[in-house]
Amino acid sequence: MAFFLISSLYAIVKSSVIPGWIIVTTVSCNVANALPNLVGQEGYINMPSAFTGADGQWSMGYSFDRPYASLWTSVTILPALEFTGTYTSVIGAAPRFADQGYGRYKDKVIGAKLQLIEEGKYNPAFSLGKNDIFGTELFKSNYLVASKHIGSVEFSLGSGTGRINGLFAGARWVPTSYPNWSFVMERDVNNYKNDFRSSTTFAAKRTPGTNLGLEYRWGWLSLQLANQRSHSSINAMVNIPMNEREFVPKFQEPSYFSPEKSLERPSAAEWRADPQYKVDLIKALQKQNYQLISTDYESGAFQLRFTNSRISNLGRSIGRAVRTALYFMPRETRTLKVTYTEREIPIATYEFFEISKLQDYLNGRLSRSEFKDFYLLRSADDFEDIHADADQDANLHESLKEPVNFELLTSDEGDVVQLRHQDALQNKFKLYPKLGFYFNDPSGALHYNLDAFADYERRLAKGLYFSSSVGATLLEDVSKVQQPSNSLLPHVRTDVADYKRGSKMKIYRSLINQYLKPGADWYGRLSAGIYEEMYAGVGGQLLYAPAAKRWAADISVDSLKQRDYQGFFGFRHYSTTTALASIHYRFPYGVTTTMRAGRFLAGDTGARFEVKRRFKSGMEFGAWYTLTNGHDITNPGTPSSPYNDKGIFFKIPLSAMLTTDSKSSPNFSLSPWTRDVGQMVSSPGDLYELQESVSRDMGTFDGLGDFAERVDEHNSPEVAPPVEYYNGWPQMHMRLDDSYSALPSFSSFSQEAIAATSVIATAALLDKLWNKKVKQYGNNKATEALDRFSEVMPFIGAGLAGSAVLFGDDRLKNTGLISLQSAVASGFGSMALKKVVNRSRPESGDGYSQKNDNSGSFPSNHSAVVFSLVTPFASEYDAPWLYGVAGLAAISRTAEHKHWLSDTVAGSLLGYSIGKFLWRAQRNENKYQASVAIDKTGVGFSFAKQY
């Protein structure tokens, strides 16, 4: 996979048939000449700048900077938000497992930079940055930096702590006559003396000071050479603009169907009498990569149902099929209904009411806005299936049979090369190589394996598919891993080396999937067989994905048994049942979040959080983080601080990099692979992924996409959708104005403050008595349960308020937003009071005096947040019982001696007061009306205030 990606990018840059303007791209949102530094952050040589890459810029590079050799990647995942990942080897530092061939010490570093203020005409850009956020923190640093352009020179000044120690500066000059070249200078303040094992590496010889560098850019490729006083460094990279719609022109894309000679359409009687008309239509569609085609005609209504294995845009797939059908369907046709399917699950149905208007639009005689009244797009129902006469259907398929022909394909479906045959029923056989890399086994090394795979898929009946995959290992060194795992969980993944030491040929998949469509917005799957190399079982998934909505939810349950190392039909003793409920939500900027909660492979229960962003090119970047009750102590996890499963993933659509369209999108992921906590079995066919792209295309503007393939529409937002952005500041500014206007008078505030102080003082008199009573009951199951209840209530409340904002009506959304505002305000207010009062917690045994407790006890932050969350809902919906839930959560903070009674009372009053005040100020949701704004530069939201 990695070889395919690199070779494809190289071919794009070097290809002589691509015009030069195709590969000249902007790589920074502030200036086209900014480049990442030696660790991948936008900056100079070692020091960062305040700029981030262009929205969607993905950079990959290799740097050599003694004693460090680094592979790095950085992504501007959102405007002004940049993430960096670096895999660094330290020359001269040997690890614990050097005797196992591990070589140099290696470390993973994750960094992030957030641009707080964008550069303006007079003001500089300001950014906050943090390096080495998780893990060993060997290269940890924090910094604040400002950057400004003056003519062709960029200047930066910043200050850092940690490895970046003190004031630093940088500059970059781009000669006007040579815009591909630039000169950089920086004041390096890295504290190399404190680097990991600096005394045994070259780091001890490095000193801070002035460094100079020379940079050159050629399209996507860039190179930096620098002199750093004690040595020289090199940084080579490729910068990919993921928000470009496509990287190469589709000059080899076949045109839509247009017969060389005029075709005479049959009458309705001729269509019914002679099946050859249907055969001709289906064959014409098959040549355009349509499969599972069925047609029907009745009383002036022509139905067409299919899927397409190549065309990535739903609208263009529908449009080409419609153009083809117009040459073959009966002359009496008044209505055309087209249903698009995946695995024979109907997803989208388009109905065209006037054929003449349809033809006018396709031929450019009718505008898109005029055409909108003559079609309907909706979620498809399974009852719309086309049922043909059995004998006629058998004869039809017999006439459509073609000889088996294999194709030798390169750079298809993410494979460097493959030998493939696929027929009109989606029966497929494929031979291809597969290269895999493995990071972070118990000894910490990098390993690989190269396999040859043979895949076979066959359609058995409607929605019923058999899928199998057999692999033979050609080269690998994963089996050389000898360091045993110290995981205390069932070994659901950590025995991967034993699997590689098994048979060189094994069955990786052999299962049957039945796909179902219970209702218009419902999708189902039943599965049985060998899921993957390690597990076999039976299971299913049910998905609810309402059309034109941003959210979807599903549940999957699988009963699994662990396979043996030989990879055929033997099993080990371990078996388990996994059950995960998931909810998916699409935000602006192409961001989709997913939360999965339930039981994982090792029997641990918890939640997995995923977030990804899809860019205009179709590329996707994402990450996940899992929290469960499983305790993974494998390094860097410890018994006191267990490891939580995490990783990053990305999807690269081939369509952006090929001269023809393609639906193939290889997936990649980077994560520790010998972990047992938070693991999931490979899905036999995830339903959300199956319908995600089709549903997204349906919900984009009018849902037609590039339906007509008209030249005058190629740059329209409907055909080339801009990035969907959201600016919440106008609405928040209005809410702040309303809140400020609703502030109580001094006299009113004084009366309420006196009353609150009296209540808190009364509670303080009872503090020690209450604490004594609580101690009498000791630490039993009841007090432990109350303590857990109080711990999770703020998170449950915030989750429910967030759900109200995402899924509710206008009234519920407004109340949820007020609730979240109240939680933030009360949280900050509570933490500020903690610093002022500085009271010890009861569990410290120090009374009220603050000695060793740095967290503070007064007021209770949990109590404040819980009351602030429930108060807007209790007030808006007249639900006083919610105060009872909040009160129980507050008083439960005393169960395990976490707070004094007066702490919880003060926190509750603070949260109630803030929640009530903001609800009174902002309760009228009709004052804040949102509308969608669409133009050629983007999609946004505007707000209007009504009185």
mmCIF file of N, CA, C and O in Angstrom, residues 457-511:
data_model
loop_
_atom_site.group_PDB
_atom_site.id
_atom_site.type_symbol
_atom_site.label_atom_id
_atom_site.label_comp_id
_atom_site.label_asym_id
_atom_site.label_seq_id
_atom_site.Cartn_x
_atom_site.Cartn_y
_atom_site.Cartn_z
ATOM 1 N N GLU A 457 -15.768 -13.637 -4.590
ATOM 2 C CA GLU A 457 -17.085 -13.226 -4.118
ATOM 3 C C GLU A 457 -18.142 -13.721 -5.100
ATOM 4 O O GLU A 457 -17.932 -13.659 -6.318
ATOM 5 N N ARG A 458 -19.257 -14.188 -4.556
ATOM 6 C CA ARG A 458 -20.327 -14.680 -5.423
ATOM 7 C C ARG A 458 -21.678 -14.315 -4.838
ATOM 8 O O ARG A 458 -21.920 -14.454 -3.634
ATOM 9 N N ARG A 459 -22.556 -13.866 -5.721
ATOM 10 C CA ARG A 459 -23.931 -13.580 -5.345
ATOM 11 C C ARG A 459 -24.716 -14.883 -5.398
ATOM 12 O O ARG A 459 -24.758 -15.560 -6.431
ATOM 13 N N LEU A 460 -25.326 -15.238 -4.266
ATOM 14 C CA LEU A 460 -26.078 -16.496 -4.183
ATOM 15 C C LEU A 460 -27.572 -16.286 -4.406
ATOM 16 O O LEU A 460 -28.238 -17.150 -4.963
ATOM 17 N N ALA A 461 -28.071 -15.174 -3.957
ATOM 18 C CA ALA A 461 -29.492 -14.831 -4.115
ATOM 19 C C ALA A 461 -29.605 -13.337 -3.864
ATOM 20 O O ALA A 461 -28.600 -12.647 -3.665
ATOM 21 N N LYS A 462 -30.820 -12.826 -3.892
ATOM 22 C CA LYS A 462 -31.002 -11.401 -3.674
ATOM 23 C C LYS A 462 -30.437 -10.991 -2.309
ATOM 24 O O LYS A 462 -30.878 -11.447 -1.260
ATOM 25 N N GLY A 463 -29.420 -10.126 -2.313
ATOM 26 C CA GLY A 463 -28.811 -9.634 -1.084
ATOM 27 C C GLY A 463 -27.972 -10.639 -0.342
ATOM 28 O O GLY A 463 -27.455 -10.337 0.735
ATOM 29 N N LEU A 464 -27.801 -11.841 -0.895
ATOM 30 C CA LEU A 464 -27.054 -12.907 -0.228
ATOM 31 C C LEU A 464 -25.735 -13.117 -0.963
ATOM 32 O O LEU A 464 -25.730 -13.464 -2.148
ATOM 33 N N TYR A 465 -24.612 -12.924 -0.254
ATOM 34 C CA TYR A 465 -23.300 -12.975 -0.880
ATOM 35 C C TYR A 465 -22.356 -13.883 -0.098
ATOM 36 O O TYR A 465 -22.359 -13.878 1.142
ATOM 37 N N PHE A 466 -21.566 -14.630 -0.847
ATOM 38 C CA PHE A 466 -20.484 -15.415 -0.258
ATOM 39 C C PHE A 466 -19.170 -14.694 -0.546
ATOM 40 O O PHE A 466 -18.902 -14.288 -1.679
ATOM 41 N N SER A 467 -18.352 -14.517 0.478
ATOM 42 C CA SER A 467 -17.094 -13.784 0.345
ATOM 43 C C SER A 467 -15.985 -14.605 0.972
ATOM 44 O O SER A 467 -16.128 -15.102 2.100
ATOM 45 N N SER A 468 -14.871 -14.753 0.251
ATOM 46 C CA SER A 468 -13.752 -15.527 0.781
ATOM 47 C C SER A 468 -12.437 -14.890 0.373
ATOM 48 O O SER A 468 -12.349 -14.174 -0.629
ATOM 49 N N SER A 469 -11.409 -15.156 1.170
ATOM 50 C CA SER A 469 -10.083 -14.639 0.897
ATOM 51 C C SER A 469 -9.058 -15.616 1.440
ATOM 52 O O SER A 469 -9.095 -15.986 2.615
ATOM 53 N N VAL A 470 -8.151 -16.051 0.573
ATOM 54 C CA VAL A 470 -7.080 -16.969 0.944
ATOM 55 C C VAL A 470 -5.755 -16.259 0.698
ATOM 56 O O VAL A 470 -5.570 -15.609 -0.341
ATOM 57 N N GLY A 471 -4.836 -16.337 1.658
ATOM 58 C CA GLY A 471 -3.557 -15.646 1.528
ATOM 59 C C GLY A 471 -2.389 -16.570 1.739
ATOM 60 O O GLY A 471 -2.464 -17.552 2.498
ATOM 61 N N ALA A 472 -1.290 -16.287 1.055
ATOM 62 C CA ALA A 472 -0.045 -17.028 1.205
ATOM 63 C C ALA A 472 1.059 -16.041 1.545
ATOM 64 O O ALA A 472 1.252 -15.038 0.844
ATOM 65 N N THR A 473 1.779 -16.290 2.622
ATOM 66 C CA THR A 473 2.852 -15.399 3.050
ATOM 67 C C THR A 473 4.079 -15.590 2.166
ATOM 68 O O THR A 473 4.570 -16.715 1.996
ATOM 69 N N LEU A 474 4.580 -14.504 1.617
ATOM 70 C CA LEU A 474 5.775 -14.533 0.779
ATOM 71 C C LEU A 474 7.012 -14.146 1.585
ATOM 72 O O LEU A 474 8.029 -14.842 1.559
ATOM 73 N N LEU A 475 6.924 -13.029 2.290
ATOM 74 C CA LEU A 475 8.022 -12.549 3.131
ATOM 75 C C LEU A 475 7.445 -11.936 4.393
ATOM 76 O O LEU A 475 6.411 -11.268 4.341
ATOM 77 N N GLU A 476 8.081 -12.158 5.538
ATOM 78 C CA GLU A 476 7.646 -11.515 6.774
ATOM 79 C C GLU A 476 8.713 -11.677 7.838
ATOM 80 O O GLU A 476 9.522 -12.604 7.793
ATOM 81 N N ASP A 477 8.690 -10.737 8.801
ATOM 82 C CA ASP A 477 9.560 -10.887 9.962
ATOM 83 C C ASP A 477 8.801 -10.663 11.274
ATOM 84 O O ASP A 477 9.405 -10.509 12.319
ATOM 85 N N VAL A 478 7.468 -10.671 11.187
ATOM 86 C CA VAL A 478 6.646 -10.514 12.385
ATOM 87 C C VAL A 478 6.843 -11.699 13.327
ATOM 88 O O VAL A 478 6.849 -11.551 14.553
ATOM 89 N N SER A 479 7.033 -12.886 12.755
ATOM 90 C CA SER A 479 7.174 -14.086 13.572
ATOM 91 C C SER A 479 8.446 -14.081 14.406
ATOM 92 O O SER A 479 8.595 -14.894 15.324
ATOM 93 N N LYS A 480 9.381 -13.163 14.112
ATOM 94 C CA LYS A 480 10.625 -13.094 14.877
ATOM 95 C C LYS A 480 10.434 -12.436 16.243
ATOM 96 O O LYS A 480 11.349 -12.455 17.062
ATOM 97 N N VAL A 481 9.288 -11.840 16.465
ATOM 98 C CA VAL A 481 9.037 -11.200 17.757
ATOM 99 C C VAL A 481 8.966 -12.275 18.837
ATOM 100 O O VAL A 481 8.108 -13.159 18.794
ATOM 101 N N GLN A 482 9.863 -12.203 19.809
ATOM 102 C CA GLN A 482 9.928 -13.197 20.872
ATOM 103 C C GLN A 482 9.491 -12.642 22.223
ATOM 104 O O GLN A 482 9.134 -13.402 23.105
ATOM 105 N N GLN A 483 9.535 -11.331 22.363
ATOM 106 C CA GLN A 483 9.197 -10.725 23.640
ATOM 107 C C GLN A 483 7.733 -11.008 23.972
ATOM 108 O O GLN A 483 6.829 -10.583 23.247
ATOM 109 N N PRO A 484 7.426 -11.724 25.040
ATOM 110 C CA PRO A 484 6.030 -12.044 25.353
ATOM 111 C C PRO A 484 5.274 -10.823 25.857
ATOM 112 O O PRO A 484 5.848 -9.907 26.445
ATOM 113 N N SER A 485 3.980 -10.819 25.609
ATOM 114 C CA SER A 485 3.142 -9.733 26.109
ATOM 115 C C SER A 485 2.849 -9.956 27.583
ATOM 116 O O SER A 485 2.642 -11.087 28.030
ATOM 117 N N ASN A 486 2.821 -8.866 28.350
ATOM 118 C CA ASN A 486 2.459 -8.969 29.765
ATOM 119 C C ASN A 486 1.025 -8.538 30.008
ATOM 120 O O ASN A 486 0.653 -8.187 31.118
ATOM 121 N N SER A 487 0.213 -8.560 28.960
ATOM 122 C CA SER A 487 -1.179 -8.175 29.100
ATOM 123 C C SER A 487 -1.910 -9.128 30.033
ATOM 124 O O SER A 487 -1.788 -10.357 29.923
ATOM 125 N N LEU A 488 -2.681 -8.563 30.946
ATOM 126 C CA LEU A 488 -3.481 -9.366 31.872
ATOM 127 C C LEU A 488 -4.871 -9.651 31.337
ATOM 128 O O LEU A 488 -5.632 -10.391 31.962
ATOM 129 N N LEU A 489 -5.216 -9.073 30.204
ATOM 130 C CA LEU A 489 -6.502 -9.307 29.563
ATOM 131 C C LEU A 489 -6.420 -10.568 28.713
ATOM 132 O O LEU A 489 -5.322 -11.036 28.386
ATOM 133 N N PRO A 490 -7.556 -11.147 28.323
ATOM 134 C CA PRO A 490 -7.504 -12.240 27.348
ATOM 135 C C PRO A 490 -6.749 -11.787 26.107
ATOM 136 O O PRO A 490 -6.936 -10.668 25.623
ATOM 137 N N HIS A 491 -5.888 -12.629 25.585
ATOM 138 C CA HIS A 491 -5.027 -12.239 24.465
ATOM 139 C C HIS A 491 -5.808 -12.280 23.155
ATOM 140 O O HIS A 491 -5.716 -13.218 22.373
ATOM 141 N N VAL A 492 -6.573 -11.209 22.918
ATOM 142 C CA VAL A 492 -7.412 -11.161 21.723
ATOM 143 C C VAL A 492 -6.658 -10.628 20.512
ATOM 144 O O VAL A 492 -7.045 -10.861 19.369
ATOM 145 N N ARG A 493 -5.533 -9.905 20.735
ATOM 146 C CA ARG A 493 -4.714 -9.394 19.628
ATOM 147 C C ARG A 493 -3.219 -9.589 19.850
ATOM 148 O O ARG A 493 -2.465 -9.606 18.880
ATOM 149 N N THR A 494 -2.769 -9.731 21.077
ATOM 150 C CA THR A 494 -1.338 -9.705 21.363
ATOM 151 C C THR A 494 -0.590 -10.942 20.891
ATOM 152 O O THR A 494 0.639 -10.948 20.898
ATOM 153 N N ASP A 495 -1.277 -11.981 20.446
ATOM 154 C CA ASP A 495 -0.600 -13.180 19.967
ATOM 155 C C ASP A 495 -0.413 -13.172 18.451
ATOM 156 O O ASP A 495 -0.294 -14.226 17.824
ATOM 157 N N VAL A 496 -0.360 -11.988 17.860
ATOM 158 C CA VAL A 496 -0.286 -11.906 16.406
ATOM 159 C C VAL A 496 0.971 -12.576 15.866
ATOM 160 O O VAL A 496 0.948 -13.188 14.790
ATOM 161 N N ALA A 497 2.092 -12.504 16.590
ATOM 162 C CA ALA A 497 3.320 -13.156 16.120
ATOM 163 C C ALA A 497 3.140 -14.664 16.031
ATOM 164 O O ALA A 497 3.682 -15.313 15.121
ATOM 165 N N ASP A 498 2.372 -15.243 16.958
ATOM 166 C CA ASP A 498 2.102 -16.689 16.901
ATOM 167 C C ASP A 498 1.283 -17.040 15.664
ATOM 168 O O ASP A 498 1.470 -18.110 15.063
ATOM 169 N N TYR A 499 0.375 -16.141 15.279
ATOM 170 C CA TYR A 499 -0.394 -16.382 14.058
ATOM 171 C C TYR A 499 0.516 -16.351 12.833
ATOM 172 O O TYR A 499 0.337 -17.133 11.891
ATOM 173 N N LYS A 500 1.491 -15.450 12.833
ATOM 174 C CA LYS A 500 2.405 -15.377 11.694
ATOM 175 C C LYS A 500 3.357 -16.566 11.663
ATOM 176 O O LYS A 500 3.879 -16.914 10.601
ATOM 177 N N ARG A 501 3.586 -17.197 12.833
ATOM 178 C CA ARG A 501 4.422 -18.400 12.858
ATOM 179 C C ARG A 501 3.643 -19.636 12.464
ATOM 180 O O ARG A 501 4.208 -20.728 12.353
ATOM 181 N N GLY A 502 2.342 -19.499 12.256
ATOM 182 C CA GLY A 502 1.517 -20.626 11.846
ATOM 183 C C GLY A 502 1.708 -20.969 10.387
ATOM 184 O O GLY A 502 2.770 -20.721 9.795
ATOM 185 N N SER A 503 0.677 -21.493 9.775
ATOM 186 C CA SER A 503 0.763 -21.913 8.376
ATOM 187 C C SER A 503 1.047 -20.718 7.469
ATOM 188 O O SER A 503 0.555 -19.613 7.699
ATOM 189 N N LYS A 504 1.865 -20.945 6.437
ATOM 190 C CA LYS A 504 2.176 -19.890 5.477
ATOM 191 C C LYS A 504 0.997 -19.615 4.550
ATOM 192 O O LYS A 504 0.960 -18.585 3.896
ATOM 193 N N MET A 505 0.067 -20.535 4.454
ATOM 194 C CA MET A 505 -1.149 -20.323 3.677
ATOM 195 C C MET A 505 -2.338 -20.538 4.598
ATOM 196 O O MET A 505 -2.393 -21.520 5.333
ATOM 197 N N LYS A 506 -3.290 -19.616 4.559
ATOM 198 C CA LYS A 506 -4.437 -19.750 5.450
ATOM 199 C C LYS A 506 -5.643 -19.028 4.867
ATOM 200 O O LYS A 506 -5.516 -18.195 3.955
ATOM 201 N N ILE A 507 -6.788 -19.343 5.409
ATOM 202 C CA ILE A 507 -8.044 -18.699 5.021
ATOM 203 C C ILE A 507 -8.217 -17.454 5.893
ATOM 204 O O ILE A 507 -8.254 -17.544 7.122
ATOM 205 N N TYR A 508 -8.309 -16.318 5.265
ATOM 206 C CA TYR A 508 -8.484 -15.073 6.001
ATOM 207 C C TYR A 508 -9.957 -14.669 6.100
ATOM 208 O O TYR A 508 -10.321 -13.901 6.986
ATOM 209 N N ARG A 509 -10.772 -15.143 5.185
ATOM 210 C CA ARG A 509 -12.197 -14.804 5.231
ATOM 211 C C ARG A 509 -12.971 -15.863 4.464
ATOM 212 O O ARG A 509 -12.571 -16.278 3.375
ATOM 213 N N SER A 510 -14.067 -16.289 5.015
ATOM 214 C CA SER A 510 -14.981 -17.203 4.335
ATOM 215 C C SER A 510 -16.328 -17.073 5.033
ATOM 216 O O SER A 510 -16.589 -17.720 6.043
ATOM 217 N N LEU A 511 -17.192 -16.229 4.496
ATOM 218 C CA LEU A 511 -18.442 -15.952 5.204
ATOM 219 C C LEU A 511 -19.573 -15.638 4.240
ATOM 220 O O LEU A 511 -19.357 -15.339 3.064
#
